[in-house]
Amino acid sequence: MAQTNSGGQGTNGVADESPNMIVYRKMEEVIARMQEEKNGIPIRTVKSFLTKIPSVFSGSDIVQWMIKNLDIEDQVEALHLGTLMAAHGYFFPISDHVLTLKDDGTFYRFQTPYFWPSNCWEPENTDYAVYLCKRTMQNKARLELADYEAESLARLQRAFARKWEFIFMQAEAQAKVDKKRDKIERKILDSQERAFWDVHRPVPGCVNTTEVDIKKSSRMKNPHKTRKSVYGLQNDIRTHSPTHTPAPEAKQPTEEELQEQITFWQLQLDRHRLKMSKVAESLLGYTEQYVEYDPFLTPPDPSNPWISDDTTLWELEASKEPGQQRVKRWAFGIDEVLKDPVGREQFLKFLESEFSSENLRFWLAVQELKKRPIREVPARVQEIWQEFLAPGAPSAINVDSKSYAKTTQNVKDPGRYAFEDAQEHIYKPRRRRVRTCSEGSCFQGKPLASKRLTSRLSSC
Amino acid sequence: MGEMEQLRKEADSLKDQITAARKAVQDTTLQEAVAGITVVGRVQMKTRKTLRGHLAKIYAMHWGTDSKLCVSASQDGKLIVWDSITTNKVNAIPLKSSWVMTCAYAPSGNFVACGGLDNMCSIYNLKGKDGNVKVMRELAAHTGYLSCCRFLNDSEIITSSGDCTCVLWDIETGTEKTIFTGHQGDCMSLAVSPDFKFFISGACDYTAKLWDIREGQCRQTFGGHESDINSIGFFPNGNAIITGSDDATCKLYDLRADQELITYQDSGIMCGVTSLAPSLSGRLILAGYDDFNVNIWDSLKAERVGVLAGHDNRVSCIGVSSDGMACCTGSWDSFLKIWN
């Protein structure tokens, strides 16, 4: 789905929400639609042997609904999106800890909004300990701990050895409250609680959707986040993440900063803008010109070595004999010539035949100077000056008087860019048509404007 | 009216005028302009190689210019240089800090760089005399985490940081040559223009900025995203930029029209974009998302033309080799995959 924007400047927003909130809100919009009475997923109570399974719908129901109501093309996409929503805990399979969507009769249930990720839960291990402990107190047959849960419980018992009496008491209290509830209600709440923990303490091997990129975690300043306990425990354990520094308050700009902003925006206003039609044309032209060189769109000739395991293509490229398609690419512009090592070689040969070799050698020396370590620069500047520019230089080059004067000054306080001016002016504008080079007229018909040439050459 | 109030009004008025100026050149939209061309056919790529070896989440990868070698950084505290064709590890470099967030390969192939929560950019020499890879420089001056770094050449590197600035360093002296300030939020990503004269940065203030490397100035600012910009890249012609954001969209901005051209979004995509890379011609944009997939977009028609599904966790980084032949993805599942 494409969309164009009238190009406003956007908010000056310092983030006041965790980036995940946008994702949660999107998913919650879909969930709300799924739960609608009229057009949502049909929720029912299923009778099974001696029990009733309340408030469920099947995996296929979800997939069908998505294909019908969302902009989704096929089952694969529906499963992908559905699994994503399940992994975040918005709905869950009632008989499994692993939160994925299956397109079959597996029963699913919606999560209660209290446990939604948008409430910014970061449940502590003490809460998890209370939960697992509580589970062991209840009807074993129904709520037996899985292996990984039993391991976690053992680990937590060791970690909280001193507090365990307190945790045990809390678990007992919770269990008592739960027992008093209506049986059907209990089934639903128990499953929702379990799904909550499946999100925050996932089965080993499952993706933990609550993991946050460390770049983002240092910025999250959600007021709800700190120390909210699922079971109303007072937590005195601090989180151990390495980057929980509170983000600074958004600063109001100072007068000086506003002044700078105004200068910037004024410059922006004055800049020349190209018409959209021209820009679109240029983009279209570029992609069309290069589509035959794009291996993702046009299979390379003879074959793509990655796919066919035949390295002929790479061998051809390494050889000194460029194919026709490759030479054609050089005609696109000077950048292409210089990007290709064989093209570069050919071009330099051509330059040597058209221009004096002194200019060329000077130009290359200056390029090389720019990449030198700073401590070598002053000596090299002197060498270049002596060779090419000083009175009586052995390889004297021709530079206009203005550039010569400037360069004389620069050489007294030598830096990497001492010869920048001279470099730009050695190629006097010679707008004559160029002659053919040895590679079969690859450079024919291309006038060489000095500034354009040097600016392109300076990037290689 | 107070001085501040007056200045604020002036700034706002200028912004409005700029919005109007941008509107004034909208004689068409990209959508209309390309109405006549057909969408690229379905792109189906397969995993050709899987690079195994990291033991924890991969946070970053970068291709070398030879299109064969690439470097990756993982929270297991290692930087690995891979020969992507043989899947061999050319170098496995142990890092001082395991909280690494970015890595880069120098165009010459002589150096790699990395950085992260240590707030530093460490440069490693791959071609040391005795064959050992050692730290050559530690560029320290940022007051926030290092989110991204890119070499200009063997003596200069640009870094972006959680302290809201980008810096151009002289590697030899280990000093800051230029500090680029202006972003109001953590800088998350940067990319250098094909002619090496400019670079762009995306930040948590939801904007992207174009910077002139030599002058040290911000030349243009682009807004429109509704959340952090995690990833940014140049369109191959150097005249347009692509951004990827936590708001689940990617956008194409043109530098010469000074505005957004199009947004890449889909109601079925809810998760943030972590990384992106254009194909060689620019016609395809490959973007990695938090939902473990890479979506391939037709950049002109703004339609999804392919999906790379193969990772078991978030795709954190993506790169297309310079010869355009291979796409490499890195994921929190600790694997890198080569697709084409």
Short mmCIF file of C-alpha atoms in Angstrom, two decimals, chain A residues 7-449:
data_model
loop_
_atom_site.label_atom_id
_atom_site.label_comp_id
_atom_site.label_asym_id
_atom_site.label_seq_id
_atom_site.Cartn_x
_atom_site.Cartn_y
_atom_site.Cartn_z
CA GLY A 7 6.34 16.58 3.10
CA GLY A 8 5.83 18.41 6.32
CA GLN A 9 8.75 18.81 8.64
CA GLY A 10 7.62 16.22 11.12
CA THR A 11 7.50 16.56 14.86
CA ASN A 12 10.47 17.78 16.81
CA GLY A 13 9.64 14.89 19.07
CA VAL A 14 11.79 13.63 21.79
CA ALA A 15 10.25 10.20 22.25
CA ASP A 16 7.63 10.25 24.95
CA GLU A 17 6.54 6.69 24.36
CA SER A 18 8.41 3.48 24.06
CA PRO A 19 8.73 2.56 20.35
CA ASN A 20 6.93 -0.70 21.09
CA MET A 21 3.74 1.17 21.96
CA ILE A 22 3.12 1.85 18.29
CA VAL A 23 3.33 -1.87 17.59
CA TYR A 24 1.08 -2.73 20.53
CA ARG A 25 -1.54 -0.23 19.48
CA LYS A 26 -1.60 -1.66 15.95
CA MET A 27 -2.07 -5.17 17.26
CA GLU A 28 -4.70 -4.03 19.73
CA GLU A 29 -6.69 -2.41 16.94
CA VAL A 30 -6.82 -5.77 15.19
CA ILE A 31 -7.70 -7.56 18.44
CA ALA A 32 -10.54 -5.13 19.05
CA ARG A 33 -11.95 -5.95 15.63
CA MET A 34 -11.51 -9.66 16.28
CA GLN A 35 -13.51 -9.33 19.46
CA GLU A 36 -16.42 -7.46 17.92
CA GLU A 37 -19.78 -9.09 18.50
CA LYS A 38 -21.02 -8.83 14.96
CA ASN A 39 -18.00 -9.22 12.68
CA GLY A 40 -15.44 -10.67 15.02
CA ILE A 41 -14.30 -14.22 15.59
CA PRO A 42 -17.07 -16.42 16.96
CA ILE A 43 -16.24 -17.33 20.55
CA ARG A 44 -17.95 -20.34 22.05
CA THR A 45 -17.99 -22.81 24.88
CA VAL A 46 -17.09 -26.31 23.82
CA LYS A 47 -18.44 -29.33 25.62
CA SER A 48 -15.88 -32.06 26.04
CA PHE A 49 -16.39 -35.30 27.96
CA LEU A 50 -17.25 -34.25 31.48
CA THR A 51 -16.09 -30.67 31.25
CA LYS A 52 -16.86 -27.50 29.41
CA ILE A 53 -14.16 -25.50 27.69
CA PRO A 54 -15.26 -21.91 27.99
CA SER A 55 -14.62 -18.97 25.72
CA VAL A 56 -12.55 -20.48 22.90
CA PHE A 57 -12.11 -20.33 19.16
CA SER A 58 -9.95 -22.41 16.83
CA GLY A 59 -6.75 -21.54 15.01
CA SER A 60 -8.54 -21.95 11.70
CA ASP A 61 -11.18 -19.47 12.85
CA ILE A 62 -8.42 -16.92 13.35
CA VAL A 63 -6.81 -17.57 9.99
CA GLN A 64 -10.11 -17.40 8.16
CA TRP A 65 -11.07 -14.18 9.88
CA MET A 66 -7.73 -12.58 9.01
CA ILE A 67 -7.92 -13.48 5.35
CA LYS A 68 -11.44 -12.13 5.18
CA ASN A 69 -11.04 -8.94 7.21
CA LEU A 70 -7.43 -7.82 6.84
CA ASP A 71 -5.41 -6.89 3.78
CA ILE A 72 -3.82 -10.33 3.75
CA GLU A 73 -3.29 -12.43 0.67
CA ASP A 74 -2.73 -15.94 1.87
CA GLN A 75 -2.55 -18.39 4.71
CA VAL A 76 1.23 -18.03 5.11
CA GLU A 77 0.94 -14.32 5.80
CA ALA A 78 -2.00 -14.87 8.16
CA LEU A 79 -0.02 -17.42 10.13
CA HIS A 80 2.96 -15.08 10.29
CA LEU A 81 0.93 -12.16 11.61
CA GLY A 82 -1.11 -14.38 13.91
CA THR A 83 1.99 -15.97 15.39
CA LEU A 84 3.41 -12.52 16.00
CA MET A 85 0.29 -11.50 17.92
CA ALA A 86 0.29 -14.76 19.85
CA ALA A 87 3.98 -14.33 20.73
CA HIS A 88 3.09 -10.97 22.27
CA GLY A 89 0.36 -12.71 24.21
CA TYR A 90 -2.79 -11.20 22.73
CA PHE A 91 -4.29 -14.65 22.24
CA PHE A 92 -2.88 -18.01 23.20
CA PRO A 93 -3.37 -21.76 22.75
CA ILE A 94 -5.06 -23.08 25.86
CA SER A 95 -3.16 -26.34 25.96
CA ASP A 96 0.38 -25.27 25.15
CA HIS A 97 3.08 -22.98 26.47
CA VAL A 98 4.43 -22.30 23.00
CA LEU A 99 2.77 -19.22 21.60
CA THR A 100 2.27 -19.79 17.88
CA LEU A 101 -0.75 -19.84 15.59
CA LYS A 102 -1.73 -23.07 13.89
CA ASP A 103 -4.29 -23.33 11.13
CA ASP A 104 -6.24 -26.21 12.65
CA GLY A 105 -8.66 -27.08 15.42
CA THR A 106 -6.32 -26.04 18.23
CA PHE A 107 -8.25 -23.96 20.76
CA TYR A 108 -7.25 -20.36 21.50
CA ARG A 109 -8.43 -17.77 23.98
CA PHE A 110 -8.10 -13.99 24.17
CA GLN A 111 -5.87 -12.43 26.77
CA THR A 112 -7.46 -10.06 29.25
CA PRO A 113 -6.46 -6.41 28.73
CA TYR A 114 -5.00 -6.32 32.24
CA PHE A 115 -2.17 -8.50 31.00
CA TRP A 116 -1.61 -6.76 27.66
CA PRO A 117 2.00 -5.77 26.88
CA SER A 118 0.92 -2.15 26.45
CA ASN A 119 0.57 -1.98 30.22
CA CYS A 120 4.33 -2.12 30.26
CA TRP A 121 4.83 -5.07 32.50
CA GLU A 122 8.30 -5.97 33.59
CA PRO A 123 7.47 -8.60 36.15
CA GLU A 124 10.18 -9.40 38.63
CA ASN A 125 11.44 -12.83 39.53
CA THR A 126 9.72 -12.61 42.92
CA ASP A 127 6.39 -12.49 41.10
CA TYR A 128 7.37 -15.46 39.00
CA ALA A 129 8.36 -17.33 42.13
CA VAL A 130 4.96 -16.65 43.72
CA TYR A 131 3.26 -17.84 40.56
CA LEU A 132 5.17 -21.11 40.26
CA CYS A 133 4.77 -21.78 43.96
CA LYS A 134 1.04 -21.19 43.69
CA ARG A 135 0.81 -23.65 40.83
CA THR A 136 2.26 -26.42 42.95
CA MET A 137 -0.44 -25.84 45.55
CA GLN A 138 -3.29 -26.34 43.18
CA ASN A 139 -4.94 -29.37 41.65
CA LYS A 140 -1.88 -31.17 40.31
CA ALA A 141 -3.49 -33.00 37.44
CA ARG A 142 -4.60 -29.85 35.74
CA LEU A 143 -1.73 -27.51 36.48
CA GLU A 144 1.35 -29.64 36.72
CA LEU A 145 4.58 -27.74 36.15
CA ALA A 146 6.41 -28.30 32.87
CA ASP A 147 10.06 -29.37 33.12
CA TYR A 148 11.45 -25.93 32.45
CA GLU A 149 9.08 -24.46 35.03
CA ALA A 150 10.17 -26.96 37.64
CA GLU A 151 13.78 -26.04 36.92
CA SER A 152 12.98 -22.34 37.22
CA LEU A 153 11.22 -22.95 40.52
CA ALA A 154 14.22 -24.80 41.90
CA ARG A 155 16.53 -21.99 40.78
CA LEU A 156 14.30 -19.33 42.32
CA GLN A 157 14.10 -21.24 45.59
CA ARG A 158 17.87 -21.12 45.81
CA ALA A 159 18.03 -17.46 44.81
CA PHE A 160 15.35 -16.35 47.26
CA ALA A 161 16.19 -18.76 50.05
CA ARG A 162 15.89 -16.07 52.70
CA LYS A 163 12.63 -14.64 51.44
CA TRP A 164 11.04 -17.96 50.67
CA GLU A 165 8.71 -18.00 53.66
CA PHE A 166 7.31 -14.68 52.51
CA ILE A 167 6.91 -15.91 48.94
CA PHE A 168 5.21 -19.08 50.14
CA MET A 169 2.75 -17.07 52.19
CA GLN A 170 1.91 -14.88 49.23
CA ALA A 171 1.39 -17.95 47.05
CA GLU A 172 -0.91 -19.46 49.68
CA ALA A 173 -2.94 -16.28 49.90
CA GLN A 174 -3.26 -16.13 46.12
CA ALA A 175 -4.28 -19.78 45.94
CA LYS A 176 -6.98 -19.20 48.54
CA VAL A 177 -8.43 -16.29 46.59
CA ASP A 178 -8.38 -18.35 43.41
CA LYS A 179 -10.23 -21.25 45.05
CA LYS A 180 -13.09 -19.00 45.93
CA ARG A 181 -13.72 -18.12 42.32
CA ASP A 182 -16.34 -19.69 40.11
CA LYS A 183 -14.97 -22.79 38.39
CA ILE A 184 -15.45 -21.57 34.83
CA GLU A 185 -14.04 -18.16 35.67
CA ARG A 186 -11.04 -19.84 37.25
CA LYS A 187 -10.29 -21.85 34.15
CA ILE A 188 -10.23 -18.73 32.04
CA LEU A 189 -8.18 -16.65 34.48
CA ASP A 190 -5.69 -19.42 35.12
CA SER A 191 -5.05 -19.83 31.40
CA GLN A 192 -4.66 -16.09 30.94
CA GLU A 193 -2.25 -15.87 33.80
CA ARG A 194 -0.23 -18.74 32.37
CA ALA A 195 -0.15 -17.06 28.96
CA PHE A 196 1.14 -13.89 30.62
CA TRP A 197 4.06 -15.81 32.05
CA ASP A 198 4.63 -17.60 28.74
CA VAL A 199 5.30 -14.18 27.28
CA HIS A 200 7.54 -12.92 30.04
CA ARG A 201 9.27 -16.19 30.88
CA PRO A 202 9.12 -18.03 27.56
CA VAL A 203 9.74 -21.72 27.04
CA PRO A 204 13.46 -22.23 26.38
CA GLY A 205 14.02 -22.09 22.63
CA CYS A 206 11.13 -19.71 22.06
CA VAL A 207 11.70 -16.11 21.13
CA ASN A 208 11.31 -13.69 23.99
CA THR A 209 9.22 -10.86 22.59
CA THR A 210 9.83 -8.77 25.69
CA GLU A 211 13.52 -8.49 24.85
CA VAL A 212 14.40 -4.92 24.07
CA ASP A 213 17.17 -3.67 21.86
CA ILE A 214 19.84 -2.26 24.19
CA LYS A 215 19.91 0.93 22.16
CA LYS A 216 16.28 1.55 23.08
CA SER A 217 16.23 0.28 26.63
CA SER A 218 18.39 3.13 27.84
CA ARG A 219 15.78 5.63 26.69
CA MET A 220 12.59 4.11 27.97
CA LYS A 221 11.12 6.37 30.59
CA ASN A 222 7.76 4.79 31.03
CA PRO A 223 6.18 5.88 34.31
CA HIS A 224 4.23 2.64 34.63
CA LYS A 225 7.24 0.45 34.25
CA THR A 226 8.97 0.67 37.55
CA ARG A 227 8.36 -2.06 40.03
CA LYS A 228 4.72 -2.86 39.34
CA SER A 229 4.09 -6.25 40.88
CA VAL A 230 1.60 -8.72 39.41
CA TYR A 231 0.68 -9.97 42.88
CA GLY A 232 0.97 -6.75 44.81
CA LEU A 233 4.36 -7.52 46.28
CA GLN A 234 6.64 -4.79 47.55
CA ASN A 235 9.74 -5.15 45.46
CA ASP A 236 13.07 -3.88 46.61
CA ILE A 237 15.10 -5.61 43.95
CA ARG A 238 16.45 -3.24 41.33
CA THR A 239 16.55 -4.26 37.70
CA HIS A 240 19.94 -5.42 36.50
CA SER A 241 19.87 -4.16 32.95
CA PRO A 242 23.04 -2.17 32.24
CA THR A 243 21.48 0.93 30.80
CA HIS A 244 18.63 2.17 32.95
CA THR A 245 19.56 5.82 33.04
CA PRO A 246 16.60 8.19 33.13
CA ALA A 247 16.34 10.11 29.88
CA PRO A 248 16.86 13.85 30.15
CA GLU A 249 13.87 16.17 29.99
CA ALA A 250 13.26 17.75 26.59
CA LYS A 251 15.09 21.07 26.70
CA GLN A 252 13.51 24.26 25.54
CA PRO A 253 15.80 25.90 22.95
CA THR A 254 17.85 28.87 24.07
CA GLU A 255 17.79 32.20 22.29
CA GLU A 256 21.06 31.37 20.57
CA GLU A 257 19.75 28.01 19.43
CA LEU A 258 16.59 29.61 18.07
CA GLN A 259 18.71 32.12 16.18
CA GLU A 260 20.71 29.25 14.68
CA GLN A 261 17.52 27.45 13.76
CA ILE A 262 16.20 30.56 12.03
CA THR A 263 19.39 30.93 10.01
CA PHE A 264 19.15 27.28 9.03
CA TRP A 265 15.51 27.48 8.00
CA GLN A 266 16.20 30.65 6.02
CA LEU A 267 18.89 28.86 4.06
CA GLN A 268 16.49 25.98 3.53
CA LEU A 269 13.81 28.31 2.24
CA ASP A 270 16.21 29.86 -0.21
CA ARG A 271 17.40 26.56 -1.66
CA HIS A 272 16.36 25.62 -5.15
CA ARG A 273 13.91 22.73 -5.33
CA LEU A 274 13.58 20.51 -8.33
CA LYS A 275 10.12 19.66 -9.60
CA MET A 276 8.72 16.28 -8.57
CA SER A 277 8.18 15.33 -12.19
CA LYS A 278 11.86 15.87 -12.95
CA VAL A 279 12.93 13.95 -9.88
CA ALA A 280 10.60 11.06 -10.65
CA GLU A 281 11.87 10.98 -14.22
CA SER A 282 15.45 10.91 -12.99
CA LEU A 283 14.78 8.02 -10.60
CA LEU A 284 12.94 6.08 -13.22
CA GLY A 285 15.73 6.70 -15.72
CA TYR A 286 18.39 5.56 -13.31
CA THR A 287 16.66 2.34 -12.35
CA GLU A 288 15.92 1.53 -15.96
CA GLN A 289 19.50 2.16 -16.98
CA TYR A 290 20.87 -0.12 -14.29
CA VAL A 291 18.25 -2.86 -14.22
CA GLU A 292 20.26 -5.07 -16.55
CA TYR A 293 23.21 -4.83 -14.14
CA ASP A 294 21.13 -5.64 -11.07
CA PRO A 295 21.58 -9.36 -10.37
CA PHE A 296 18.39 -9.47 -8.32
CA LEU A 297 16.37 -8.41 -11.34
CA THR A 298 18.34 -9.63 -14.33
CA PRO A 299 20.12 -12.97 -14.08
CA PRO A 300 23.79 -12.35 -14.85
CA ASP A 301 25.41 -13.81 -17.92
CA PRO A 302 26.57 -16.64 -18.02
CA SER A 303 25.20 -17.38 -14.56
CA ASN A 304 25.09 -16.14 -10.99
CA PRO A 305 27.95 -17.93 -9.21
CA TRP A 306 26.00 -17.93 -5.94
CA ILE A 307 23.23 -19.92 -7.52
CA SER A 308 24.97 -22.08 -10.08
CA ASP A 309 28.26 -22.57 -8.19
CA ASP A 310 29.97 -21.74 -11.49
CA THR A 311 32.55 -19.02 -11.03
CA THR A 312 32.99 -18.15 -14.73
CA LEU A 313 31.42 -14.75 -14.18
CA TRP A 314 33.94 -13.79 -11.51
CA GLU A 315 36.83 -15.07 -13.60
CA LEU A 316 35.68 -12.97 -16.54
CA GLU A 317 35.44 -9.90 -14.33
CA ALA A 318 38.95 -10.38 -13.03
CA SER A 319 40.37 -10.66 -16.52
CA LYS A 320 41.63 -7.65 -18.42
CA GLU A 321 39.20 -8.16 -21.27
CA PRO A 322 35.95 -6.41 -20.41
CA GLY A 323 32.81 -7.62 -22.16
CA GLN A 324 30.51 -5.41 -24.16
CA GLN A 325 27.95 -5.02 -21.40
CA ARG A 326 30.63 -3.88 -19.02
CA VAL A 327 32.03 -1.29 -21.42
CA LYS A 328 28.51 -0.05 -22.07
CA ARG A 329 28.22 0.71 -18.37
CA TRP A 330 31.28 2.98 -18.55
CA ALA A 331 29.32 5.23 -20.87
CA PHE A 332 26.84 5.99 -18.10
CA GLY A 333 29.23 8.37 -16.46
CA ILE A 334 32.71 8.96 -15.20
CA ASP A 335 31.92 7.32 -11.82
CA GLU A 336 31.31 4.01 -13.53
CA VAL A 337 34.60 4.19 -15.36
CA LEU A 338 36.48 4.90 -12.17
CA LYS A 339 34.68 2.26 -10.11
CA ASP A 340 35.79 -0.49 -12.48
CA PRO A 341 39.53 -1.25 -12.15
CA VAL A 342 39.88 -2.09 -15.85
CA GLY A 343 37.94 1.04 -16.74
CA ARG A 344 40.25 3.10 -14.57
CA GLU A 345 43.30 1.67 -16.27
CA GLN A 346 41.91 2.39 -19.71
CA PHE A 347 40.91 5.88 -18.69
CA LEU A 348 44.33 6.74 -17.32
CA LYS A 349 45.94 5.51 -20.53
CA PHE A 350 43.56 7.74 -22.42
CA LEU A 351 44.32 10.73 -20.23
CA GLU A 352 48.01 10.23 -20.77
CA SER A 353 47.53 10.42 -24.48
CA GLU A 354 45.33 13.51 -24.28
CA PHE A 355 47.01 15.49 -21.55
CA SER A 356 50.55 15.92 -20.44
CA SER A 357 51.85 13.30 -18.10
CA GLU A 358 53.07 15.94 -15.63
CA ASN A 359 49.51 17.07 -14.93
CA LEU A 360 48.45 13.50 -14.43
CA ARG A 361 51.30 12.65 -12.10
CA PHE A 362 50.73 15.82 -10.09
CA TRP A 363 47.06 15.00 -9.78
CA LEU A 364 47.76 11.46 -8.62
CA ALA A 365 50.40 12.66 -6.14
CA VAL A 366 47.95 15.10 -4.59
CA GLN A 367 45.30 12.36 -4.29
CA GLU A 368 47.77 10.12 -2.56
CA LEU A 369 48.81 12.97 -0.22
CA LYS A 370 45.24 13.28 1.07
CA LYS A 371 45.37 9.73 2.37
CA ARG A 372 48.75 10.02 4.06
CA PRO A 373 49.15 9.99 7.82
CA ILE A 374 49.35 13.57 9.10
CA ARG A 375 52.94 13.34 10.30
CA GLU A 376 54.17 12.60 6.76
CA VAL A 377 52.17 15.41 5.17
CA PRO A 378 54.51 18.42 5.57
CA ALA A 379 57.49 16.59 4.02
CA ARG A 380 55.43 15.27 1.14
CA VAL A 381 53.94 18.70 0.46
CA GLN A 382 57.46 20.05 0.03
CA GLU A 383 58.39 17.20 -2.28
CA ILE A 384 55.35 17.79 -4.47
CA TRP A 385 56.02 21.53 -4.50
CA GLN A 386 59.59 21.00 -5.57
CA GLU A 387 58.75 18.50 -8.29
CA PHE A 388 55.82 20.28 -9.92
CA LEU A 389 55.39 23.90 -8.90
CA ALA A 390 58.55 25.51 -7.57
CA PRO A 391 60.44 27.82 -9.96
CA GLY A 392 62.61 25.56 -12.12
CA ALA A 393 60.62 22.43 -11.20
CA PRO A 394 61.60 19.32 -13.23
CA SER A 395 57.94 18.41 -14.03
CA ALA A 396 56.50 21.92 -14.12
CA ILE A 397 52.73 22.05 -14.49
CA ASN A 398 50.61 24.89 -15.75
CA VAL A 399 48.39 26.58 -13.19
CA ASP A 400 46.61 29.94 -13.34
CA SER A 401 48.22 32.76 -11.36
CA LYS A 402 45.48 32.96 -8.75
CA SER A 403 45.77 29.28 -7.88
CA TYR A 404 49.54 29.52 -7.94
CA ALA A 405 49.51 32.38 -5.43
CA LYS A 406 47.10 30.55 -3.14
CA THR A 407 49.16 27.37 -3.31
CA THR A 408 52.35 29.26 -2.51
CA GLN A 409 50.64 30.46 0.67
CA ASN A 410 49.30 27.03 1.54
CA VAL A 411 52.69 25.40 1.22
CA LYS A 412 54.01 27.64 4.00
CA ASP A 413 51.54 26.00 6.43
CA PRO A 414 51.22 22.59 4.84
CA GLY A 415 48.11 20.45 5.27
CA ARG A 416 46.48 17.64 3.34
CA TYR A 417 44.53 20.06 1.17
CA ALA A 418 47.39 22.43 0.33
CA PHE A 419 47.06 21.63 -3.37
CA GLU A 420 43.27 21.51 -3.57
CA ASP A 421 43.02 24.70 -5.56
CA ALA A 422 45.84 23.82 -7.94
CA GLN A 423 44.34 20.38 -8.51
CA GLU A 424 41.04 21.86 -9.61
CA HIS A 425 42.64 24.23 -12.06
CA ILE A 426 45.22 22.14 -13.88
CA TYR A 427 42.72 20.81 -16.39
CA LYS A 428 41.91 23.92 -18.32
CA PRO A 429 38.46 23.68 -19.89
CA ARG A 430 39.17 21.78 -23.07
CA ARG A 431 35.76 21.08 -24.46
CA ARG A 432 36.92 19.34 -27.60
CA ARG A 433 35.50 16.00 -28.49
CA VAL A 434 37.75 13.27 -27.33
CA ARG A 435 39.39 10.76 -29.56
CA THR A 436 38.97 7.08 -29.37
CA CYS A 437 40.91 5.06 -26.88
CA SER A 438 42.22 1.58 -27.44
CA GLU A 439 39.03 0.04 -26.15
CA GLY A 440 37.03 0.74 -29.25
CA SER A 441 35.70 4.30 -28.94
CA CYS A 442 34.47 3.96 -25.39
CA PHE A 443 35.28 7.58 -24.72
CA GLN A 444 34.14 8.98 -28.03
CA GLY A 445 31.79 11.86 -27.96
CA LYS A 446 32.21 12.71 -24.31
CA PRO A 447 33.43 16.27 -23.70
CA LEU A 448 35.54 16.58 -20.60
CA ALA A 449 34.68 19.58 -18.47
#
